[in-house]
Amino acid sequence: MKIVDGQVIVCSPGRNFVTLKLSTEDGLYGLGDATLNGRELAVASYLKEHVVPLLIGRDARRIEDTWQYLYKGAYWRRGPVTMAAISAVDTALWDVNGKALDTPVYQLLGGASRESVMVYGHANGRTIDDTVKAASRFLEQGYQAVRAQCAVPGLDATYGVGHAGAHYDPTDKGRPTESQWSTERYLDFVPGLFEKMRAELGPVPHLLHDVHHRLTPIEAARLGKSLEPYHLFWMEDAVPAELQEGFRTIRQHTTTPLAVGEVFNSIWDCHLLIEEQLIDYIRCSVVHAGGISHLRKIAALGEVHHVRTGCHGATDLSPVCLAAALHFDLAVHNFGIQEYIPHTEETDRVFPHRYRFEAGALHPGDAPGLGVDVDEALAARHPYARAYLPVSRKLDGTVHSW
Ligand code: GCO
Ligand code: MG
């Protein structure tokens, strides 16, 4: 089953996506997501210039060997660009092998460990009352888990809070927008949000919160401690996690469960966090952490250390990535939860898919492979448009993590 062609499809049905399409001599093809939000063309070029020429003539059945060949063979290891490219190849190979064997990918991964995959939705609002109302609407739709983000009074913008009614997309065409940050205001505000959430929504729903890398370990420890009465499902990305050791401080001080990893690219970014049981959920994604093959290794390490998975699933990860994540989620034993924000109808038209939502859970479907496609003619009608994620500054002007 030789690979005979590799196309890199860049499109922007509302937001930018990079998709790798690998075709084999048998007339089959597999798809992989290669989107790196705000840096898309770097991955497209890495694939076109360096990776695709190496794939032509290779046996598409050799998934692991191809992964190692691209990882070790480049000499330059890891990093988001390299790993998004490797992820796309790996995902496309799982897809095409599923098609060749006429079976959904989750069956190749050991079969279903559950009936469907619990997801969490994104509730947000400009006030606490609006945020509670937004969360109630998710629960009415059958969601069992909701992430809550609320505008912090006194700041011009808050991560996770969109414009009323608009589909949440923080990127900007043109230069990046700059928003204000105050750790003091944030830390004073958030416990009151969750106090109200629990009071209004009761003890049953899973409540999640994303700090989005804004705190230091001791500040995160304070936040985790102050949220303990509201028993969160997780507190996400409390600190920028380049320094894995920083989580020791947070862990010593709070029983609020910790999640991290959406920006990680390999097991080397989280092995200490997992081995020392400093986190409860690992959020690495198929597209940014080496594809299905590498994510399985991260999950296997997690399984030994009581760490469950919670794959990143924002809308800058394409439907191809979401489909791949769902096959992984359904199969892996130590699955925790899957993030889910529906893509726009425009995006779904470009990427028709077989995964389906029901009662707060997703199922990848039973089509051979991943069960997701790309309409190339439609994709061509949505050309790439450069866009940047925002930049954050403290009130005195110092650049902070966004
Ligand atoms: C999440 C993430 C996203 C990121 C986005 C950046 O938890 O869903 O934090 O909101 O900000 O994916 O590209
Ligand atoms: Mg996040």
mmCIF file of N, CA and C in Angstrom, residues 63-155:
data_model
loop_
_atom_site.group_PDB
_atom_site.id
_atom_site.type_symbol
_atom_site.label_atom_id
_atom_site.label_comp_id
_atom_site.label_asym_id
_atom_site.label_seq_id
_atom_site.Cartn_x
_atom_site.Cartn_y
_atom_site.Cartn_z
ATOM 1 N N ILE A 63 2.890 2.601 10.162
ATOM 2 C CA ILE A 63 2.559 3.848 10.869
ATOM 3 C C ILE A 63 3.649 4.206 11.891
ATOM 4 N N GLU A 64 4.005 3.266 12.726
ATOM 5 C CA GLU A 64 4.988 3.552 13.776
ATOM 6 C C GLU A 64 6.358 3.854 13.166
ATOM 7 N N ASP A 65 6.734 3.070 12.184
ATOM 8 C CA ASP A 65 8.047 3.281 11.549
ATOM 9 C C ASP A 65 8.117 4.666 10.897
ATOM 10 N N THR A 66 7.023 5.084 10.282
ATOM 11 C CA THR A 66 7.004 6.398 9.637
ATOM 12 C C THR A 66 7.108 7.503 10.690
ATOM 13 N N TRP A 67 6.423 7.304 11.811
ATOM 14 C CA TRP A 67 6.504 8.289 12.915
ATOM 15 C C TRP A 67 7.954 8.437 13.373
ATOM 16 N N GLN A 68 8.596 7.320 13.637
ATOM 17 C CA GLN A 68 9.984 7.357 14.129
ATOM 18 C C GLN A 68 10.921 7.947 13.068
ATOM 19 N N TYR A 69 10.650 7.608 11.818
ATOM 20 C CA TYR A 69 11.481 8.109 10.713
ATOM 21 C C TYR A 69 11.414 9.635 10.641
ATOM 22 N N LEU A 70 10.203 10.176 10.798
ATOM 23 C CA LEU A 70 10.054 11.641 10.712
ATOM 24 C C LEU A 70 10.571 12.329 11.974
ATOM 25 N N TYR A 71 10.399 11.683 13.130
ATOM 26 C CA TYR A 71 10.823 12.291 14.402
ATOM 27 C C TYR A 71 12.345 12.223 14.558
ATOM 28 N N LYS A 72 12.876 11.016 14.450
ATOM 29 C CA LYS A 72 14.318 10.849 14.670
ATOM 30 C C LYS A 72 15.112 11.286 13.447
ATOM 31 N N GLY A 73 14.500 11.077 12.283
ATOM 32 C CA GLY A 73 15.214 11.369 11.036
ATOM 33 C C GLY A 73 15.436 12.856 10.798
ATOM 34 N N ALA A 74 14.653 13.713 11.449
ATOM 35 C CA ALA A 74 14.827 15.154 11.213
ATOM 36 C C ALA A 74 16.027 15.696 11.984
ATOM 37 N N TYR A 75 16.518 14.930 12.954
ATOM 38 C CA TYR A 75 17.555 15.352 13.893
ATOM 39 C C TYR A 75 17.023 16.417 14.856
ATOM 40 N N TRP A 76 16.355 17.443 14.339
ATOM 41 C CA TRP A 76 15.763 18.515 15.162
ATOM 42 C C TRP A 76 14.442 18.010 15.708
ATOM 43 N N ARG A 77 14.393 17.835 17.021
ATOM 44 C CA ARG A 77 13.218 17.164 17.596
ATOM 45 C C ARG A 77 12.211 18.116 18.209
ATOM 46 N N ARG A 78 10.976 17.681 18.237
ATOM 47 C CA ARG A 78 9.875 18.317 18.968
ATOM 48 C C ARG A 78 9.540 19.696 18.422
ATOM 49 N N GLY A 79 8.861 20.495 19.229
ATOM 50 C CA GLY A 79 8.422 21.815 18.790
ATOM 51 C C GLY A 79 7.093 21.719 18.068
ATOM 52 N N PRO A 80 6.252 22.775 18.172
ATOM 53 C CA PRO A 80 4.891 22.705 17.629
ATOM 54 C C PRO A 80 4.816 22.529 16.118
ATOM 55 N N VAL A 81 5.747 23.102 15.369
ATOM 56 C CA VAL A 81 5.656 22.999 13.909
ATOM 57 C C VAL A 81 5.974 21.570 13.470
ATOM 58 N N THR A 82 7.117 21.074 13.910
ATOM 59 C CA THR A 82 7.502 19.697 13.563
ATOM 60 C C THR A 82 6.437 18.700 14.008
ATOM 61 N N MET A 83 5.964 18.870 15.244
ATOM 62 C CA MET A 83 5.052 17.860 15.773
ATOM 63 C C MET A 83 3.662 17.935 15.140
ATOM 64 N N ALA A 84 3.226 19.138 14.742
ATOM 65 C CA ALA A 84 1.937 19.219 14.031
ATOM 66 C C ALA A 84 2.051 18.511 12.681
ATOM 67 N N ALA A 85 3.210 18.648 12.040
ATOM 68 C CA ALA A 85 3.411 17.974 10.749
ATOM 69 C C ALA A 85 3.416 16.450 10.934
ATOM 70 N N ILE A 86 4.159 15.974 11.940
ATOM 71 C CA ILE A 86 4.208 14.522 12.191
ATOM 72 C C ILE A 86 2.806 14.018 12.574
ATOM 73 N N SER A 87 2.109 14.817 13.360
ATOM 74 C CA SER A 87 0.747 14.430 13.777
ATOM 75 C C SER A 87 -0.152 14.224 12.559
ATOM 76 N N ALA A 88 -0.042 15.148 11.599
ATOM 77 C CA ALA A 88 -0.906 15.074 10.424
ATOM 78 C C ALA A 88 -0.622 13.793 9.640
ATOM 79 N N VAL A 89 0.654 13.460 9.490
ATOM 80 C CA VAL A 89 1.009 12.231 8.753
ATOM 81 C C VAL A 89 0.457 11.022 9.501
ATOM 82 N N ASP A 90 0.701 10.984 10.807
ATOM 83 C CA ASP A 90 0.260 9.843 11.617
ATOM 84 C C ASP A 90 -1.262 9.665 11.541
ATOM 85 N N THR A 91 -1.986 10.787 11.682
ATOM 86 C CA THR A 91 -3.459 10.719 11.656
ATOM 87 C C THR A 91 -3.939 10.232 10.293
ATOM 88 N N ALA A 92 -3.322 10.755 9.239
ATOM 89 C CA ALA A 92 -3.724 10.347 7.887
ATOM 90 C C ALA A 92 -3.455 8.856 7.664
ATOM 91 N N LEU A 93 -2.368 8.360 8.245
ATOM 92 C CA LEU A 93 -2.068 6.927 8.069
ATOM 93 C C LEU A 93 -3.062 6.045 8.836
ATOM 94 N N TRP A 94 -3.451 6.454 10.049
ATOM 95 C CA TRP A 94 -4.481 5.683 10.761
ATOM 96 C C TRP A 94 -5.785 5.686 9.947
ATOM 97 N N ASP A 95 -6.108 6.844 9.375
ATOM 98 C CA ASP A 95 -7.346 6.963 8.594
ATOM 99 C C ASP A 95 -7.320 6.023 7.384
ATOM 100 N N VAL A 96 -6.231 6.072 6.640
ATOM 101 C CA VAL A 96 -6.182 5.270 5.413
ATOM 102 C C VAL A 96 -6.113 3.777 5.737
ATOM 103 N N ASN A 97 -5.479 3.426 6.835
ATOM 104 C CA ASN A 97 -5.441 2.008 7.221
ATOM 105 C C ASN A 97 -6.821 1.515 7.651
ATOM 106 N N GLY A 98 -7.560 2.382 8.342
ATOM 107 C CA GLY A 98 -8.935 2.013 8.696
ATOM 108 C C GLY A 98 -9.757 1.780 7.436
ATOM 109 N N LYS A 99 -9.576 2.654 6.461
ATOM 110 C CA LYS A 99 -10.328 2.491 5.207
ATOM 111 C C LYS A 99 -9.911 1.203 4.496
ATOM 112 N N ALA A 100 -8.604 0.949 4.468
ATOM 113 C CA ALA A 100 -8.113 -0.253 3.773
ATOM 114 C C ALA A 100 -8.652 -1.521 4.432
ATOM 115 N N LEU A 101 -8.817 -1.489 5.747
ATOM 116 C CA LEU A 101 -9.292 -2.673 6.471
ATOM 117 C C LEU A 101 -10.804 -2.626 6.692
ATOM 118 N N ASP A 102 -11.427 -1.570 6.166
ATOM 119 C CA ASP A 102 -12.881 -1.408 6.243
ATOM 120 C C ASP A 102 -13.384 -1.394 7.691
ATOM 121 N N THR A 103 -12.678 -0.663 8.531
ATOM 122 C CA THR A 103 -13.071 -0.627 9.947
ATOM 123 C C THR A 103 -12.808 0.767 10.523
ATOM 124 N N PRO A 104 -13.668 1.207 11.471
ATOM 125 C CA PRO A 104 -13.376 2.496 12.111
ATOM 126 C C PRO A 104 -12.081 2.420 12.912
ATOM 127 N N VAL A 105 -11.394 3.555 13.014
ATOM 128 C CA VAL A 105 -10.076 3.553 13.654
ATOM 129 C C VAL A 105 -10.140 3.052 15.094
ATOM 130 N N TYR A 106 -11.228 3.347 15.829
ATOM 131 C CA TYR A 106 -11.247 2.924 17.243
ATOM 132 C C TYR A 106 -11.160 1.404 17.368
ATOM 133 N N GLN A 107 -11.631 0.684 16.350
ATOM 134 C CA GLN A 107 -11.507 -0.786 16.414
ATOM 135 C C GLN A 107 -10.054 -1.223 16.280
ATOM 136 N N LEU A 108 -9.258 -0.427 15.562
ATOM 137 C CA LEU A 108 -7.832 -0.745 15.442
ATOM 138 C C LEU A 108 -7.072 -0.411 16.730
ATOM 139 N N LEU A 109 -7.677 0.449 17.554
ATOM 140 C CA LEU A 109 -6.999 0.901 18.781
ATOM 141 C C LEU A 109 -7.357 0.033 19.985
ATOM 142 N N GLY A 110 -8.036 -1.074 19.734
ATOM 143 C CA GLY A 110 -8.404 -1.959 20.844
ATOM 144 C C GLY A 110 -9.898 -2.042 21.076
ATOM 145 N N GLY A 111 -10.650 -1.283 20.289
ATOM 146 C CA GLY A 111 -12.112 -1.337 20.418
ATOM 147 C C GLY A 111 -12.626 -0.370 21.468
ATOM 148 N N ALA A 112 -13.952 -0.227 21.510
ATOM 149 C CA ALA A 112 -14.573 0.752 22.407
ATOM 150 C C ALA A 112 -14.433 0.329 23.869
ATOM 151 N N SER A 113 -14.003 1.265 24.707
ATOM 152 C CA SER A 113 -13.982 1.031 26.156
ATOM 153 C C SER A 113 -15.217 1.610 26.820
ATOM 154 N N ARG A 114 -16.038 2.316 26.044
ATOM 155 C CA ARG A 114 -17.258 2.953 26.581
ATOM 156 C C ARG A 114 -18.239 3.138 25.434
ATOM 157 N N GLU A 115 -19.458 3.518 25.764
ATOM 158 C CA GLU A 115 -20.485 3.646 24.727
ATOM 159 C C GLU A 115 -20.330 4.936 23.940
ATOM 160 N N SER A 116 -19.877 5.991 24.621
ATOM 161 C CA SER A 116 -19.688 7.287 23.968
ATOM 162 C C SER A 116 -18.757 8.114 24.839
ATOM 163 N N VAL A 117 -18.452 9.311 24.369
ATOM 164 C CA VAL A 117 -17.390 10.117 24.954
ATOM 165 C C VAL A 117 -17.995 11.364 25.616
ATOM 166 N N MET A 118 -17.877 11.477 26.939
ATOM 167 C CA MET A 118 -18.429 12.671 27.615
ATOM 168 C C MET A 118 -17.656 13.915 27.189
ATOM 169 N N VAL A 119 -18.413 14.960 26.870
ATOM 170 C CA VAL A 119 -17.772 16.210 26.444
ATOM 171 C C VAL A 119 -18.166 17.342 27.393
ATOM 172 N N TYR A 120 -17.349 18.407 27.371
ATOM 173 C CA TYR A 120 -17.769 19.610 28.103
ATOM 174 C C TYR A 120 -17.937 20.761 27.134
ATOM 175 N N GLY A 121 -18.954 21.578 27.422
ATOM 176 C CA GLY A 121 -19.226 22.747 26.600
ATOM 177 C C GLY A 121 -18.657 24.001 27.247
ATOM 178 N N HIS A 122 -18.687 25.084 26.502
ATOM 179 C CA HIS A 122 -18.121 26.365 26.963
ATOM 180 C C HIS A 122 -19.222 27.355 27.308
ATOM 181 N N ALA A 123 -19.418 27.640 28.596
ATOM 182 C CA ALA A 123 -20.366 28.681 28.987
ATOM 183 C C ALA A 123 -19.573 29.926 29.344
ATOM 184 N N ASN A 124 -20.035 31.059 28.868
ATOM 185 C CA ASN A 124 -19.356 32.292 29.274
ATOM 186 C C ASN A 124 -20.345 33.439 29.283
ATOM 187 N N GLY A 125 -19.960 34.522 29.933
ATOM 188 C CA GLY A 125 -20.857 35.668 30.007
ATOM 189 C C GLY A 125 -20.129 36.906 30.499
ATOM 190 N N ARG A 126 -20.771 38.026 30.308
ATOM 191 C CA ARG A 126 -20.170 39.283 30.752
ATOM 192 C C ARG A 126 -20.391 39.502 32.247
ATOM 193 N N THR A 127 -21.427 38.823 32.794
ATOM 194 C CA THR A 127 -21.660 38.900 34.248
ATOM 195 C C THR A 127 -21.801 37.475 34.782
ATOM 196 N N ILE A 128 -21.759 37.369 36.113
ATOM 197 C CA ILE A 128 -21.907 36.042 36.726
ATOM 198 C C ILE A 128 -23.276 35.469 36.381
ATOM 199 N N ASP A 129 -24.310 36.297 36.441
ATOM 200 C CA ASP A 129 -25.655 35.791 36.129
ATOM 201 C C ASP A 129 -25.739 35.277 34.696
ATOM 202 N N ASP A 130 -25.145 36.025 33.760
ATOM 203 C CA ASP A 130 -25.159 35.570 32.366
ATOM 204 C C ASP A 130 -24.404 34.246 32.213
ATOM 205 N N THR A 131 -23.328 34.105 32.949
ATOM 206 C CA THR A 131 -22.527 32.870 32.846
ATOM 207 C C THR A 131 -23.324 31.692 33.400
ATOM 208 N N VAL A 132 -24.001 31.904 34.507
ATOM 209 C CA VAL A 132 -24.830 30.837 35.078
ATOM 210 C C VAL A 132 -25.925 30.458 34.084
ATOM 211 N N LYS A 133 -26.548 31.483 33.467
ATOM 212 C CA LYS A 133 -27.610 31.194 32.489
ATOM 213 C C LYS A 133 -27.057 30.405 31.306
ATOM 214 N N ALA A 134 -25.888 30.815 30.838
ATOM 215 C CA ALA A 134 -25.272 30.105 29.702
ATOM 216 C C ALA A 134 -25.011 28.644 30.075
ATOM 217 N N ALA A 135 -24.523 28.423 31.303
ATOM 218 C CA ALA A 135 -24.255 27.041 31.741
ATOM 219 C C ALA A 135 -25.562 26.249 31.821
ATOM 220 N N SER A 136 -26.644 26.888 32.307
ATOM 221 C CA SER A 136 -27.931 26.176 32.402
ATOM 222 C C SER A 136 -28.388 25.723 31.025
ATOM 223 N N ARG A 137 -28.156 26.559 30.034
ATOM 224 C CA ARG A 137 -28.592 26.167 28.671
ATOM 225 C C ARG A 137 -27.869 24.905 28.209
ATOM 226 N N PHE A 138 -26.576 24.783 28.558
ATOM 227 C CA PHE A 138 -25.856 23.549 28.205
ATOM 228 C C PHE A 138 -26.470 22.352 28.926
ATOM 229 N N LEU A 139 -26.778 22.532 30.203
ATOM 230 C CA LEU A 139 -27.331 21.406 30.972
ATOM 231 C C LEU A 139 -28.689 20.995 30.411
ATOM 232 N N GLU A 140 -29.462 21.993 29.959
ATOM 233 C CA GLU A 140 -30.769 21.668 29.346
ATOM 234 C C GLU A 140 -30.592 20.838 28.079
ATOM 235 N N GLN A 141 -29.472 21.077 27.373
ATOM 236 C CA GLN A 141 -29.221 20.282 26.152
ATOM 237 C C GLN A 141 -28.672 18.892 26.464
ATOM 238 N N GLY A 142 -28.483 18.576 27.724
ATOM 239 C CA GLY A 142 -28.019 17.242 28.091
ATOM 240 C C GLY A 142 -26.549 17.165 28.462
ATOM 241 N N TYR A 143 -25.835 18.281 28.405
ATOM 242 C CA TYR A 143 -24.419 18.250 28.810
ATOM 243 C C TYR A 143 -24.325 17.899 30.296
ATOM 244 N N GLN A 144 -23.299 17.103 30.621
ATOM 245 C CA GLN A 144 -23.041 16.788 32.034
ATOM 246 C C GLN A 144 -21.899 17.629 32.585
ATOM 247 N N ALA A 145 -21.195 18.317 31.690
ATOM 248 C CA ALA A 145 -19.999 19.055 32.101
ATOM 249 C C ALA A 145 -19.933 20.377 31.354
ATOM 250 N N VAL A 146 -19.622 21.440 32.096
ATOM 251 C CA VAL A 146 -19.564 22.771 31.491
ATOM 252 C C VAL A 146 -18.361 23.526 32.030
ATOM 253 N N ARG A 147 -17.657 24.169 31.131
ATOM 254 C CA ARG A 147 -16.570 25.075 31.513
ATOM 255 C C ARG A 147 -17.160 26.467 31.671
ATOM 256 N N ALA A 148 -16.786 27.192 32.725
ATOM 257 C CA ALA A 148 -17.336 28.538 32.931
ATOM 258 C C ALA A 148 -16.237 29.579 32.954
ATOM 259 N N GLN A 149 -16.393 30.597 32.112
ATOM 260 C CA GLN A 149 -15.477 31.743 32.048
ATOM 261 C C GLN A 149 -16.339 32.995 32.090
ATOM 262 N N CYS A 150 -15.916 33.995 32.872
ATOM 263 C CA CYS A 150 -16.727 35.200 33.012
ATOM 264 C C CYS A 150 -15.834 36.438 32.960
ATOM 265 N N ALA A 151 -16.357 37.502 32.355
ATOM 266 C CA ALA A 151 -15.587 38.743 32.261
ATOM 267 C C ALA A 151 -15.208 39.227 33.661
ATOM 268 N N VAL A 152 -13.946 39.565 33.842
ATOM 269 C CA VAL A 152 -13.483 40.070 35.133
ATOM 270 C C VAL A 152 -13.753 41.581 35.177
ATOM 271 N N PRO A 153 -14.537 42.041 36.162
ATOM 272 C CA PRO A 153 -14.854 43.477 36.213
ATOM 273 C C PRO A 153 -13.587 44.329 36.243
ATOM 274 N N GLY A 154 -13.610 45.407 35.455
ATOM 275 C CA GLY A 154 -12.472 46.326 35.452
ATOM 276 C C GLY A 154 -11.435 46.025 34.386
ATOM 277 N N LEU A 155 -11.529 44.868 33.709
ATOM 278 C CA LEU A 155 -10.576 44.557 32.630
ATOM 279 C C LEU A 155 -11.294 44.693 31.289
#
